[in-house]
CSV table of C-alpha atoms and ligand atoms in Angstrom, one decimal:
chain,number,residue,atom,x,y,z
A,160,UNK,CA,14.3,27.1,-10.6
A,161,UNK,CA,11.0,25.8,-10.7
A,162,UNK,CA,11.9,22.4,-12.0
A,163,UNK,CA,13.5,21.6,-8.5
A,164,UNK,CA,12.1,20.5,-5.5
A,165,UNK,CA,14.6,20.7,-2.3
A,166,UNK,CA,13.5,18.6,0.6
A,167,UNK,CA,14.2,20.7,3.6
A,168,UNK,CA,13.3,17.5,6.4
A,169,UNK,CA,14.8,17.7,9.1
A,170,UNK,CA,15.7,14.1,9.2
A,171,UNK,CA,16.8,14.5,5.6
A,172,UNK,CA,19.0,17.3,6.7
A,173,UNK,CA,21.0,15.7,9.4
A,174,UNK,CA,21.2,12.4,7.3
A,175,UNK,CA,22.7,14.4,4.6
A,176,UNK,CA,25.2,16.5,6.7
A,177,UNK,CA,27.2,12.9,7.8
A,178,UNK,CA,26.6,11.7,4.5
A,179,UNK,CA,28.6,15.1,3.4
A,180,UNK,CA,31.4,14.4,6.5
A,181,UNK,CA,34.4,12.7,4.8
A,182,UNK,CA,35.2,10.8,8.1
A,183,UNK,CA,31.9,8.7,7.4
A,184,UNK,CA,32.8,5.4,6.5
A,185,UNK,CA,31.5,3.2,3.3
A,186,UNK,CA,29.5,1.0,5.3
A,187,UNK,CA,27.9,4.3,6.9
A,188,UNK,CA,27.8,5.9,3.5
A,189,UNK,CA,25.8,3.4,2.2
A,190,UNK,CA,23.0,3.2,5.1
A,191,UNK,CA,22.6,6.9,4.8
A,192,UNK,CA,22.1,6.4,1.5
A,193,UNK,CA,19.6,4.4,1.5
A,194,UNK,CA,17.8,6.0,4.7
A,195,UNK,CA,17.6,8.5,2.7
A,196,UNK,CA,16.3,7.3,-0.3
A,197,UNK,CA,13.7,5.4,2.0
A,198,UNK,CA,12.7,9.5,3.1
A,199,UNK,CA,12.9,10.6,-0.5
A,200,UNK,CA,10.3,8.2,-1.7
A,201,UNK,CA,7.4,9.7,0.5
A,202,UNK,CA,7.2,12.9,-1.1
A,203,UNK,CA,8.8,11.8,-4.8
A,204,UNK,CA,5.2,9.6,-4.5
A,205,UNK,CA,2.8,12.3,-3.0
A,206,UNK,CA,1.1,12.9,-6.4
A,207,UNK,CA,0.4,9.0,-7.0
A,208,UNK,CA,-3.5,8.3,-8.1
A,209,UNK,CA,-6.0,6.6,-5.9
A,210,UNK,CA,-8.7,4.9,-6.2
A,211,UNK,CA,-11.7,4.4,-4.7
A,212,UNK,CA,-12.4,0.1,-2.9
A,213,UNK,CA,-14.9,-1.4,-1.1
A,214,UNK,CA,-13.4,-3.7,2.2
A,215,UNK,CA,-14.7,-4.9,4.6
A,216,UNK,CA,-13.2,-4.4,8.4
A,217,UNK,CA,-13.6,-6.5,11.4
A,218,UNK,CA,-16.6,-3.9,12.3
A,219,UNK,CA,-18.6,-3.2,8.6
A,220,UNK,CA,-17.6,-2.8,5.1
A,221,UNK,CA,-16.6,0.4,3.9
A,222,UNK,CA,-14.7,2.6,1.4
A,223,UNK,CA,-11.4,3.3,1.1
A,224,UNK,CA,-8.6,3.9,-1.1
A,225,UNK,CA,-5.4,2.2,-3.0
A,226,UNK,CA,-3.2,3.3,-5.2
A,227,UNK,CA,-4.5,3.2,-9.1
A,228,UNK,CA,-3.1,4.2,-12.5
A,229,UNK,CA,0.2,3.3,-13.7
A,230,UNK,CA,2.8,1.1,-12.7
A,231,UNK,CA,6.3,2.4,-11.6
A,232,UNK,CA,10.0,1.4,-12.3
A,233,UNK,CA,12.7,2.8,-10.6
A,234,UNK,CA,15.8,3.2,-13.0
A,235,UNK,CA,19.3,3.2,-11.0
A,236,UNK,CA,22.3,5.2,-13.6
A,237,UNK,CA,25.5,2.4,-12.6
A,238,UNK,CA,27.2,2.9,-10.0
A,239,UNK,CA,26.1,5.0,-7.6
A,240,UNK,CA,22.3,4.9,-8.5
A,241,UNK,CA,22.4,1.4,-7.3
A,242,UNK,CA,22.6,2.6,-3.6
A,243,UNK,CA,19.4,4.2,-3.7
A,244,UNK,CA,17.4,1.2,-5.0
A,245,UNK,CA,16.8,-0.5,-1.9
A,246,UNK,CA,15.7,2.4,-0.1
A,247,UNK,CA,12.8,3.4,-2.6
A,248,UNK,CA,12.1,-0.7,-2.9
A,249,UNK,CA,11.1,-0.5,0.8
A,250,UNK,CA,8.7,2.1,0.2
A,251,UNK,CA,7.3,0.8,-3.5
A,252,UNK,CA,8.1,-2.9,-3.2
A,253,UNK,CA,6.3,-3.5,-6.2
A,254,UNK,CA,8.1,-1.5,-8.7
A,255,UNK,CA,9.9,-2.9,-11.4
A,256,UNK,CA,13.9,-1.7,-11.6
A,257,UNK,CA,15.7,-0.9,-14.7
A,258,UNK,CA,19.5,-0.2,-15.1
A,259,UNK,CA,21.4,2.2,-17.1
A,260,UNK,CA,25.4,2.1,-16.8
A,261,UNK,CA,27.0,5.3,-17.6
A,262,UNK,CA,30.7,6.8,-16.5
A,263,UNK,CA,31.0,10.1,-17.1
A,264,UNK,CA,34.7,10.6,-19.2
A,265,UNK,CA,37.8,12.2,-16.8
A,266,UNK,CA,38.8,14.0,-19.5
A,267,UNK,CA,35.4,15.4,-21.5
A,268,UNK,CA,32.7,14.8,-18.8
A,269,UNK,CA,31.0,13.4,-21.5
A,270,UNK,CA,28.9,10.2,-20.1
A,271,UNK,CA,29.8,7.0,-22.2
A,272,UNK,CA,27.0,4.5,-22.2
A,273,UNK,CA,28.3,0.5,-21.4
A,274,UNK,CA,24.9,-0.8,-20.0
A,275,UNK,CA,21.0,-0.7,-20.4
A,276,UNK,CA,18.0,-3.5,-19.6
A,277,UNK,CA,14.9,-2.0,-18.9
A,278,UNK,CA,11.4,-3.9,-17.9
A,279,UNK,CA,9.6,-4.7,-21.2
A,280,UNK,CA,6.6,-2.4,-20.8
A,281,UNK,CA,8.8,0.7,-19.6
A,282,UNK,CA,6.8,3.1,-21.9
A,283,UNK,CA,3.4,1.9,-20.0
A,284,UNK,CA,5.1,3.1,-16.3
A,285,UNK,CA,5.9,6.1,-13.9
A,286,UNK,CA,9.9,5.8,-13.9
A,287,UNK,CA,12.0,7.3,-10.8
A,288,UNK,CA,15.7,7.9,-12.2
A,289,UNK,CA,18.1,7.6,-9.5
A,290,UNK,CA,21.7,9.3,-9.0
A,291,UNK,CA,22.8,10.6,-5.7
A,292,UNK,CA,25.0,13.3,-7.6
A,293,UNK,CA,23.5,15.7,-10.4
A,294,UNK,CA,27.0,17.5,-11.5
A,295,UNK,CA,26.9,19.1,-15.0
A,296,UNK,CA,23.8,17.0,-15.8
A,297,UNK,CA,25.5,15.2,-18.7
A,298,UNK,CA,24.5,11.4,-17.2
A,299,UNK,CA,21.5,12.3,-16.2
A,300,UNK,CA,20.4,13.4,-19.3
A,301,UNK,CA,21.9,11.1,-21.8
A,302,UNK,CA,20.0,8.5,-19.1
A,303,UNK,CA,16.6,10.4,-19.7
A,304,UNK,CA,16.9,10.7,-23.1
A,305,UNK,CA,17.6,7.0,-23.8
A,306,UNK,CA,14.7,6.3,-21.9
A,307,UNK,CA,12.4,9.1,-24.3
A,308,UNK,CA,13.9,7.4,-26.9
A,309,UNK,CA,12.3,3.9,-25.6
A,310,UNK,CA,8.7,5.3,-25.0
A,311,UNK,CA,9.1,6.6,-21.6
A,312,UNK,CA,6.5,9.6,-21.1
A,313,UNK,CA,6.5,10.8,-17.3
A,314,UNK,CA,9.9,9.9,-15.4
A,315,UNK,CA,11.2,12.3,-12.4
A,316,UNK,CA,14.7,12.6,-11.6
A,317,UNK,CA,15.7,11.7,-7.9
A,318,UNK,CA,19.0,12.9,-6.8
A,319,UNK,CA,20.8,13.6,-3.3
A,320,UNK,CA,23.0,16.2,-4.0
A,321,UNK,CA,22.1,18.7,-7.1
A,322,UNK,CA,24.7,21.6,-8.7
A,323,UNK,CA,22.5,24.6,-9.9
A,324,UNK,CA,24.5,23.6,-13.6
A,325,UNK,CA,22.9,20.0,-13.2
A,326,UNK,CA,19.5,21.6,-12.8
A,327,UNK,CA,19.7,24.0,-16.0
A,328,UNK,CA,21.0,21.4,-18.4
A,329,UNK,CA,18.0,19.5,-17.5
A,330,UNK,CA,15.6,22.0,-17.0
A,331,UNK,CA,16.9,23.1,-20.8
A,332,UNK,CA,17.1,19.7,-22.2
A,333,UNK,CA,14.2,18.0,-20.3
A,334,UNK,CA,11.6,20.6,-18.9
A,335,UNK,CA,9.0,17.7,-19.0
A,336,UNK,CA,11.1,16.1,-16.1
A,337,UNK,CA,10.6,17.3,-12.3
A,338,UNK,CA,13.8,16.9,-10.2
A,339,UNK,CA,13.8,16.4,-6.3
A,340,UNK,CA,16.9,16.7,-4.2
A,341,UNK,CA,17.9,16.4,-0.4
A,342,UNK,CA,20.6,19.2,-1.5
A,343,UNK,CA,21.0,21.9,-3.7
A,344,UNK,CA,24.4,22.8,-3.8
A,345,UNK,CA,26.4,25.9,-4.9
A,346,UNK,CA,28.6,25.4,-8.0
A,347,UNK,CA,31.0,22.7,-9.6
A,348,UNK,CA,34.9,22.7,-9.1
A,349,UNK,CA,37.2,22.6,-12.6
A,350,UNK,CA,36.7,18.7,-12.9
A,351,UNK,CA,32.7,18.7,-12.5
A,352,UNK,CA,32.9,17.6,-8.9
A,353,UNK,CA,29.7,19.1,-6.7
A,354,UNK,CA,31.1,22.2,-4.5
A,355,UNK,CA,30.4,21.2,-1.5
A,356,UNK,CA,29.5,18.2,-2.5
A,357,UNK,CA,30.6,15.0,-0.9
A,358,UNK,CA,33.1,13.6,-3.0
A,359,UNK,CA,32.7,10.3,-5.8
A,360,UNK,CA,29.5,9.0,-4.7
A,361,UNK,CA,30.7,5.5,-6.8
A,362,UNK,CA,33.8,5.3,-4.9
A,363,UNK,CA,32.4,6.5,-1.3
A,364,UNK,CA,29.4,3.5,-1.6
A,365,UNK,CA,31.9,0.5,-3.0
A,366,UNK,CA,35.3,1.5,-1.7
A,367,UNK,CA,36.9,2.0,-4.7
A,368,UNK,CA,39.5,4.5,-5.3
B,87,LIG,C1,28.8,10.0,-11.1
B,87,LIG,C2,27.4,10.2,-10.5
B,87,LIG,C3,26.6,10.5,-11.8
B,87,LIG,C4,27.6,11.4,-12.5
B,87,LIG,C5,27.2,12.8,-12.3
B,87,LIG,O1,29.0,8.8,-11.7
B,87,LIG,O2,27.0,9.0,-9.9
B,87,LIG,O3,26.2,9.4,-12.5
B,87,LIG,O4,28.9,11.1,-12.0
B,87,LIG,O5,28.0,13.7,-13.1
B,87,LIG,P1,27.4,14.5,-14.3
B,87,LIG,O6,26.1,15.1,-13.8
B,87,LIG,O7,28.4,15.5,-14.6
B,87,LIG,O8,27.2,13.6,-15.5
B,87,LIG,P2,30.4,8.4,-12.3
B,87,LIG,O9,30.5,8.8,-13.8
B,87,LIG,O10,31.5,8.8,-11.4
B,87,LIG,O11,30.3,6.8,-12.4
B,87,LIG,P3,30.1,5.8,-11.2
B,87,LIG,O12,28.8,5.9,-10.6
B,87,LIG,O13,30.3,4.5,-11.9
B,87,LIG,O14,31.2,6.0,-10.2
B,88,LIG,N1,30.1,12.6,-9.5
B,88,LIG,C1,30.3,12.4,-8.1
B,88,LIG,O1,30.2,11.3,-7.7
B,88,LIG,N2,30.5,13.5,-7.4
B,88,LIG,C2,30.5,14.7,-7.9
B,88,LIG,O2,30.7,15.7,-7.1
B,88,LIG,C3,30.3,14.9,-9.3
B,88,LIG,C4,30.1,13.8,-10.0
């Protein structure tokens, strides 16, 4: 789907695979997480504006470049957005960060919303959403639409792992909206878990079970 960019790094690659291993540890889990993120960042930025400056080195002045245009926010969706935040921080330390808490329902897979606070000029700013998994696409969306609904005009979706289902229902709902993934996965089980997946991203980062 043209919607989709995969990252096929080879340091994304490997990071991923013990990500995937179930022996890996949370402490572990969480590095790789944000390693990864870190990687991410570089091509989620590639098409950033710049503009032209005037410096001056030890040797002459001259021209060069810095980034112009629009400011970004990164949004994590609660929980297990929150792991990528550092890693895309160390790469756009200036960006402002947002939060949106969504579960997705047991039962329905429907996400329920208990959580929002966004920067103030959020409409004014590129936003990166964050969510290692994309499953059925359900948070993801509801977490793109809320952010349509407050002014938000160009946001990309950043996710580790992606289900070809997640990609549709977003490429349907939200065709404005790019995703990029380190993996793009083959199909979901009965309960909307990612086939192969890695497990619950929430519980693998915080212990929880
Ligand atoms: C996970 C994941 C996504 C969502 C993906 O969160 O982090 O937000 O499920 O599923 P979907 O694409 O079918 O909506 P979860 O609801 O388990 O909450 P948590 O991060 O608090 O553990
Ligand atoms: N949420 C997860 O954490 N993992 C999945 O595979 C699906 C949804």
């Amino acid at each position: 789907m043209d919607n989709v960019t995969v990252f096929d790094h080879p340091m994304i690659t490997h990071k991923l695979t013990h990500l995937r291993d179930k022996n890996t540890g949370s402490k572990q889990f969480r590095d790789l997480v944000s390693e990864i993120s870190m990687l991410m960042a570089y091509e989620v930025t590639r098409d950033l504006k710049l503009e032209e400056v005037e410096i001056e080195t030890p040797m002459e002045k001259t021209k060069s470049k810095v980034l112009a245009g629009k400011k970004i926010a990164i949004i994590p969706i609660l929980r297990a957005g929150l792991g990528m935040v550092d890693g895309m921080l160390n790469i756009l330390p200036a960006a402002k960060v947002g939060h949106i808490g969504l579960y997705r329902d047991p039962e329905t897979l429907e996400p329920v919303e208990y959580y929002c606070k966004l920067p103030s000029d959020i409409a004014d700013r590129d936003i990166l959403v964050l969510d290692p998994m994309l499953a059925t696409g359900g948070s993801a969306s509801a977490a793109i639409q809320y952010l349509k609904n407050k002014g938000a005009k160009t946001i990309k979706l950043v996710n580790i792992i992606a289900a070809p289902e997640g990609v549709k229902l977003i490429h349907d709902a939200h065709p404005d909206v790019p995703i990029f993934v380190a993996g793009l996965d083959e199909k979901l089980n009965n309960h909307g878990y990612i086939l192969p997946g890695l497990g619950d991203a929430g519980d693998r980062l915080f212990g929880t079970k």
